[in-house]
mmCIF file with all atom_site columns, C-alpha atoms in Angstrom:
data_model
loop_
_atom_site.group_PDB
_atom_site.id
_atom_site.type_symbol
_atom_site.label_atom_id
_atom_site.label_alt_id
_atom_site.label_comp_id
_atom_site.label_asym_id
_atom_site.label_entity_id
_atom_site.label_seq_id
_atom_site.pdbx_PDB_ins_code
_atom_site.Cartn_x
_atom_site.Cartn_y
_atom_site.Cartn_z
_atom_site.occupancy
_atom_site.B_iso_or_equiv
_atom_site.pdbx_formal_charge
_atom_site.auth_seq_id
_atom_site.auth_comp_id
_atom_site.auth_asym_id
_atom_site.auth_atom_id
_atom_site.pdbx_PDB_model_num
ATOM 1   C CA . MET D 1 1   ? 1.841   -102.322 -0.033  1.00 0.00 ? 151 MET D CA 1
ATOM 2   C CA . SER D 1 2   ? -1.651  -103.273 0.409   1.00 0.00 ? 152 SER D CA 1
ATOM 3   C CA . SER D 1 3   ? -2.233  -107.235 0.580   1.00 0.00 ? 153 SER D CA 1
ATOM 4   C CA . VAL D 1 4   ? -5.861  -106.806 -0.510  1.00 0.00 ? 154 VAL D CA 1
ATOM 5   C CA . ARG D 1 5   ? -6.565  -108.066 -3.935  1.00 0.00 ? 155 ARG D CA 1
ATOM 6   C CA . GLN D 1 6   ? -8.515  -105.993 -6.576  1.00 0.00 ? 156 GLN D CA 1
ATOM 7   C CA . CYS D 1 7   ? -10.042 -107.405 -9.596  1.00 0.00 ? 157 CYS D CA 1
ATOM 8   C CA . ALA D 1 8   ? -8.201  -105.891 -12.931 1.00 0.00 ? 158 ALA D CA 1
ATOM 9   C CA . ILE D 1 9   ? -11.186 -105.513 -14.743 1.00 0.00 ? 159 ILE D CA 1
ATOM 10  C CA . CYS D 1 10  ? -13.959 -104.509 -12.454 1.00 0.00 ? 160 CYS D CA 1
ATOM 11  C CA . GLY D 1 11  ? -11.917 -103.228 -9.608  1.00 0.00 ? 161 GLY D CA 1
ATOM 12  C CA . THR D 1 12  ? -13.977 -105.341 -6.876  1.00 0.00 ? 162 THR D CA 1
ATOM 13  C CA . ASP D 1 13  ? -11.917 -106.428 -3.874  1.00 0.00 ? 163 ASP D CA 1
ATOM 14  C CA . GLU D 1 14  ? -14.970 -108.766 -2.339  1.00 0.00 ? 164 GLU D CA 1
ATOM 15  C CA . ALA D 1 15  ? -14.407 -112.057 -3.962  1.00 0.00 ? 165 ALA D CA 1
ATOM 16  C CA . GLU D 1 16  ? -14.203 -115.406 -2.413  1.00 0.00 ? 166 GLU D CA 1
ATOM 17  C CA . THR D 1 17  ? -11.778 -116.777 -5.182  1.00 0.00 ? 167 THR D CA 1
ATOM 18  C CA . TRP D 1 18  ? -9.382  -115.032 -7.444  1.00 0.00 ? 168 TRP D CA 1
ATOM 19  C CA . THR D 1 19  ? -7.893  -115.934 -10.703 1.00 0.00 ? 169 THR D CA 1
ATOM 20  C CA . PRO D 1 20  ? -4.384  -115.036 -11.565 1.00 0.00 ? 170 PRO D CA 1
ATOM 21  C CA . VAL D 1 21  ? -3.789  -113.932 -15.043 1.00 0.00 ? 171 VAL D CA 1
ATOM 22  C CA . VAL D 1 22  ? -0.841  -111.904 -16.852 1.00 0.00 ? 172 VAL D CA 1
ATOM 23  C CA . LEU D 1 23  ? -0.383  -109.069 -19.021 1.00 0.00 ? 173 LEU D CA 1
ATOM 24  C CA . LEU D 1 24  ? 2.606   -110.066 -21.026 1.00 0.00 ? 174 LEU D CA 1
ATOM 25  C CA . GLU D 1 25  ? 3.282   -106.132 -22.467 1.00 0.00 ? 175 GLU D CA 1
ATOM 26  C CA . THR D 1 26  ? 2.401   -103.104 -20.888 1.00 0.00 ? 176 THR D CA 1
ATOM 27  C CA . LEU D 1 27  ? -0.724  -101.642 -22.437 1.00 0.00 ? 177 LEU D CA 1
ATOM 28  C CA . ARG D 1 28  ? -1.282  -98.381  -23.985 1.00 0.00 ? 178 ARG D CA 1
ATOM 29  C CA . MET D 1 29  ? -4.492  -96.759  -25.136 1.00 0.00 ? 179 MET D CA 1
ATOM 30  C CA . ARG D 1 30  ? -5.906  -93.566  -26.002 1.00 0.00 ? 180 ARG D CA 1
ATOM 31  C CA . CYS D 1 31  ? -9.344  -91.776  -25.379 1.00 0.00 ? 181 CYS D CA 1
ATOM 32  C CA . THR D 1 32  ? -9.712  -90.473  -28.758 1.00 0.00 ? 182 THR D CA 1
ATOM 33  C CA . VAL D 1 33  ? -13.191 -88.996  -27.903 1.00 0.00 ? 183 VAL D CA 1
ATOM 34  C CA . LEU D 1 34  ? -11.904 -86.512  -25.293 1.00 0.00 ? 184 LEU D CA 1
ATOM 35  C CA . ASN D 1 35  ? -9.329  -84.833  -27.262 1.00 0.00 ? 185 ASN D CA 1
ATOM 36  C CA . ASP D 1 36  ? -7.146  -87.853  -27.773 1.00 0.00 ? 186 ASP D CA 1
ATOM 37  C CA . ALA D 1 37  ? -6.162  -87.854  -24.349 1.00 0.00 ? 187 ALA D CA 1
ATOM 38  C CA . ASP D 1 38  ? -3.568  -90.178  -22.831 1.00 0.00 ? 188 ASP D CA 1
ATOM 39  C CA . VAL D 1 39  ? -4.848  -92.784  -20.656 1.00 0.00 ? 189 VAL D CA 1
ATOM 40  C CA . PRO D 1 40  ? -2.004  -93.987  -18.049 1.00 0.00 ? 190 PRO D CA 1
ATOM 41  C CA . PRO D 1 41  ? -0.384  -97.251  -19.388 1.00 0.00 ? 191 PRO D CA 1
ATOM 42  C CA . ILE D 1 42  ? -1.363  -100.537 -17.931 1.00 0.00 ? 192 ILE D CA 1
ATOM 43  C CA . PRO D 1 43  ? 1.889   -102.291 -16.875 1.00 0.00 ? 193 PRO D CA 1
ATOM 44  C CA . ALA D 1 44  ? 2.886   -105.938 -17.728 1.00 0.00 ? 194 ALA D CA 1
ATOM 45  C CA . GLY D 1 45  ? 2.379   -108.134 -14.691 1.00 0.00 ? 195 GLY D CA 1
ATOM 46  C CA . LEU D 1 46  ? 0.386   -110.378 -12.599 1.00 0.00 ? 196 LEU D CA 1
ATOM 47  C CA . TYR D 1 47  ? -3.265  -109.430 -12.314 1.00 0.00 ? 197 TYR D CA 1
ATOM 48  C CA . TRP D 1 48  ? -6.388  -111.149 -10.325 1.00 0.00 ? 198 TRP D CA 1
ATOM 49  C CA . LEU D 1 49  ? -9.733  -111.471 -11.539 1.00 0.00 ? 199 LEU D CA 1
ATOM 50  C CA . CYS D 1 50  ? -13.052 -112.096 -9.742  1.00 0.00 ? 200 CYS D CA 1
ATOM 51  C CA . PRO D 1 51  ? -15.288 -114.903 -10.843 1.00 0.00 ? 201 PRO D CA 1
ATOM 52  C CA . PRO D 1 52  ? -17.666 -112.909 -12.780 1.00 0.00 ? 202 PRO D CA 1
ATOM 53  C CA . CYS D 1 53  ? -14.453 -111.284 -14.839 1.00 0.00 ? 203 CYS D CA 1
ATOM 54  C CA . GLU D 1 54  ? -12.952 -114.304 -15.218 1.00 0.00 ? 204 GLU D CA 1
ATOM 55  C CA . SER D 1 55  ? -15.903 -116.183 -16.816 1.00 0.00 ? 205 SER D CA 1
ATOM 56  C CA . TRP D 1 56  ? -16.329 -113.361 -19.188 1.00 0.00 ? 206 TRP D CA 1
ATOM 57  C CA . ARG D 1 57  ? -12.719 -112.888 -20.024 1.00 0.00 ? 207 ARG D CA 1
ATOM 58  C CA . PRO D 1 58  ? -12.554 -115.890 -22.663 1.00 0.00 ? 208 PRO D CA 1
ATOM 59  C CA . GLU D 1 59  ? -15.687 -114.395 -24.613 1.00 0.00 ? 209 GLU D CA 1
ATOM 60  C CA . ALA D 1 60  ? -14.655 -110.960 -24.212 1.00 0.00 ? 210 ALA D CA 1
ATOM 61  C CA . ARG D 1 61  ? -14.707 -110.077 -27.811 1.00 0.00 ? 211 ARG D CA 1
ATOM 62  C CA . THR D 1 62  ? -18.553 -110.519 -28.322 1.00 0.00 ? 212 THR D CA 1
ATOM 63  C CA . ALA D 1 63  ? -20.104 -111.148 -24.649 1.00 0.00 ? 213 ALA D CA 1
ATOM 64  C CA . PRO D 1 64  ? -21.868 -108.427 -22.528 1.00 0.00 ? 214 PRO D CA 1
ATOM 65  C CA . LEU D 1 65  ? -19.554 -106.726 -20.159 1.00 0.00 ? 215 LEU D CA 1
ATOM 66  C CA . PRO D 1 66  ? -19.859 -107.797 -16.599 1.00 0.00 ? 216 PRO D CA 1
ATOM 67  C CA . ALA D 1 67  ? -22.578 -106.043 -14.651 1.00 0.00 ? 217 ALA D CA 1
ATOM 68  C CA . ARG D 1 68  ? -20.241 -103.965 -12.545 1.00 0.00 ? 218 ARG D CA 1
ATOM 69  C CA . VAL D 1 69  ? -18.031 -102.887 -15.364 1.00 0.00 ? 219 VAL D CA 1
ATOM 70  C CA . MET D 1 70  ? -21.128 -101.868 -17.417 1.00 0.00 ? 220 MET D CA 1
ATOM 71  C CA . ALA D 1 71  ? -22.596 -99.812  -14.555 1.00 0.00 ? 221 ALA D CA 1
ATOM 72  C CA . THR D 1 72  ? -19.241 -97.977  -14.234 1.00 0.00 ? 222 THR D CA 1
ATOM 73  C CA . VAL D 1 73  ? -18.986 -97.150  -17.916 1.00 0.00 ? 223 VAL D CA 1
ATOM 74  C CA . ASN D 1 74  ? -22.453 -96.014  -18.207 1.00 0.00 ? 224 ASN D CA 1
ATOM 75  C CA . ALA D 1 75  ? -21.908 -93.619  -14.893 1.00 0.00 ? 225 ALA D CA 1
ATOM 76  C CA . THR D 1 76  ? -18.796 -92.279  -16.504 1.00 0.00 ? 226 THR D CA 1
ATOM 77  C CA . ALA D 1 77  ? -20.492 -91.819  -19.778 1.00 0.00 ? 227 ALA D CA 1
ATOM 78  C CA . ALA D 1 78  ? -23.382 -90.082  -18.084 1.00 0.00 ? 228 ALA D CA 1
ATOM 79  C CA . LEU D 1 79  ? -21.359 -87.197  -17.170 1.00 0.00 ? 229 LEU D CA 1
ATOM 80  C CA . ILE D 1 80  ? -20.697 -86.286  -20.844 1.00 0.00 ? 230 ILE D CA 1
ATOM 81  C CA . GLU D 1 81  ? -23.350 -83.724  -21.850 1.00 0.00 ? 231 GLU D CA 1
ATOM 82  C CA . LYS D 1 82  ? -23.212 -84.041  -25.584 1.00 0.00 ? 232 LYS D CA 1
ATOM 83  C CA . PRO D 1 83  ? -25.122 -87.184  -26.716 1.00 0.00 ? 233 PRO D CA 1
ATOM 84  C CA . ASP D 1 84  ? -23.008 -87.949  -29.777 1.00 0.00 ? 234 ASP D CA 1
ATOM 85  C CA . THR D 1 85  ? -19.925 -87.483  -27.742 1.00 0.00 ? 235 THR D CA 1
ATOM 86  C CA . ARG D 1 86  ? -21.459 -89.713  -24.752 1.00 0.00 ? 236 ARG D CA 1
ATOM 87  C CA . HIS D 1 87  ? -21.950 -92.291  -27.167 1.00 0.00 ? 237 HIS D CA 1
ATOM 88  C CA . LEU D 1 88  ? -18.447 -92.297  -28.782 1.00 0.00 ? 238 LEU D CA 1
ATOM 89  C CA . PHE D 1 89  ? -17.077 -92.211  -25.396 1.00 0.00 ? 239 PHE D CA 1
ATOM 90  C CA . HIS D 1 90  ? -19.413 -95.220  -24.182 1.00 0.00 ? 240 HIS D CA 1
ATOM 91  C CA . THR D 1 91  ? -18.540 -97.176  -27.221 1.00 0.00 ? 241 THR D CA 1
ATOM 92  C CA . GLU D 1 92  ? -14.773 -96.464  -26.902 1.00 0.00 ? 242 GLU D CA 1
ATOM 93  C CA . GLN D 1 93  ? -14.734 -97.602  -22.984 1.00 0.00 ? 243 GLN D CA 1
ATOM 94  C CA . VAL D 1 94  ? -16.395 -100.804 -23.866 1.00 0.00 ? 244 VAL D CA 1
ATOM 95  C CA . GLY D 1 95  ? -14.045 -101.657 -26.555 1.00 0.00 ? 245 GLY D CA 1
ATOM 96  C CA . ALA D 1 96  ? -11.285 -100.659 -24.191 1.00 0.00 ? 246 ALA D CA 1
ATOM 97  C CA . TYR D 1 97  ? -12.414 -103.023 -21.513 1.00 0.00 ? 247 TYR D CA 1
ATOM 98  C CA . ARG D 1 98  ? -12.721 -105.807 -24.302 1.00 0.00 ? 248 ARG D CA 1
ATOM 99  C CA . HIS D 1 99  ? -9.258  -105.094 -25.422 1.00 0.00 ? 249 HIS D CA 1
ATOM 100 C CA . PHE D 1 100 ? -7.538  -105.189 -22.056 1.00 0.00 ? 250 PHE D CA 1
ATOM 101 C CA . ALA D 1 101 ? -9.563  -108.617 -21.104 1.00 0.00 ? 251 ALA D CA 1
ATOM 102 C CA . ARG D 1 102 ? -8.437  -110.330 -24.285 1.00 0.00 ? 252 ARG D CA 1
ATOM 103 C CA . GLN D 1 103 ? -4.851  -109.297 -23.495 1.00 0.00 ? 253 GLN D CA 1
ATOM 104 C CA . LEU D 1 104 ? -4.821  -111.038 -20.085 1.00 0.00 ? 254 LEU D CA 1
ATOM 105 C CA . GLN D 1 105 ? -3.536  -114.707 -20.194 1.00 0.00 ? 255 GLN D CA 1
ATOM 106 C CA . ALA D 1 106 ? -4.453  -117.194 -17.858 1.00 0.00 ? 256 ALA D CA 1
ATOM 107 C CA . ILE D 1 107 ? -1.656  -118.631 -15.919 1.00 0.00 ? 257 ILE D CA 1
ATOM 108 C CA . ASN D 1 108 ? -0.779  -121.658 -13.355 1.00 0.00 ? 258 ASN D CA 1
ATOM 109 C CA . TYR D 1 109 ? 0.323   -119.502 -10.331 1.00 0.00 ? 259 TYR D CA 1
ATOM 110 C CA . GLN D 1 110 ? 1.799   -120.874 -7.022  1.00 0.00 ? 260 GLN D CA 1
ATOM 111 C CA . LYS D 1 111 ? 2.340   -118.479 -4.255  1.00 0.00 ? 261 LYS D CA 1
ATOM 112 C CA . GLY D 1 112 ? 6.117   -117.075 -4.792  1.00 0.00 ? 262 GLY D CA 1
ATOM 113 C CA . LYS D 1 113 ? 6.182   -118.754 -8.007  1.00 0.00 ? 263 LYS D CA 1
ATOM 114 C CA . PRO D 1 114 ? 4.375   -117.024 -10.895 1.00 0.00 ? 264 PRO D CA 1
#
């Protein structure tokens, strides 16, 4: 198992500091735009956030997504040929990131004791 931490939201592993958060229940989502495709569930447990994603998390309902996350969403949506489908996919992905971030709970974490 790798000891390298990775941000649960943007995926970076290049942070000076990390904030522990917990997902209390397994999160299941669907991608309705692409033939109602199943998305692998996100298991409950301990996750880590980089500073930009942690500062965004409390305002995830309305604040703009962190730049790294938005770049990923834009790049993925750009692969879809039909403009209407691309727009719907983009909207759905932004919503999924917002929903995931809002489910993460800040915790007081001590090594060995979540």
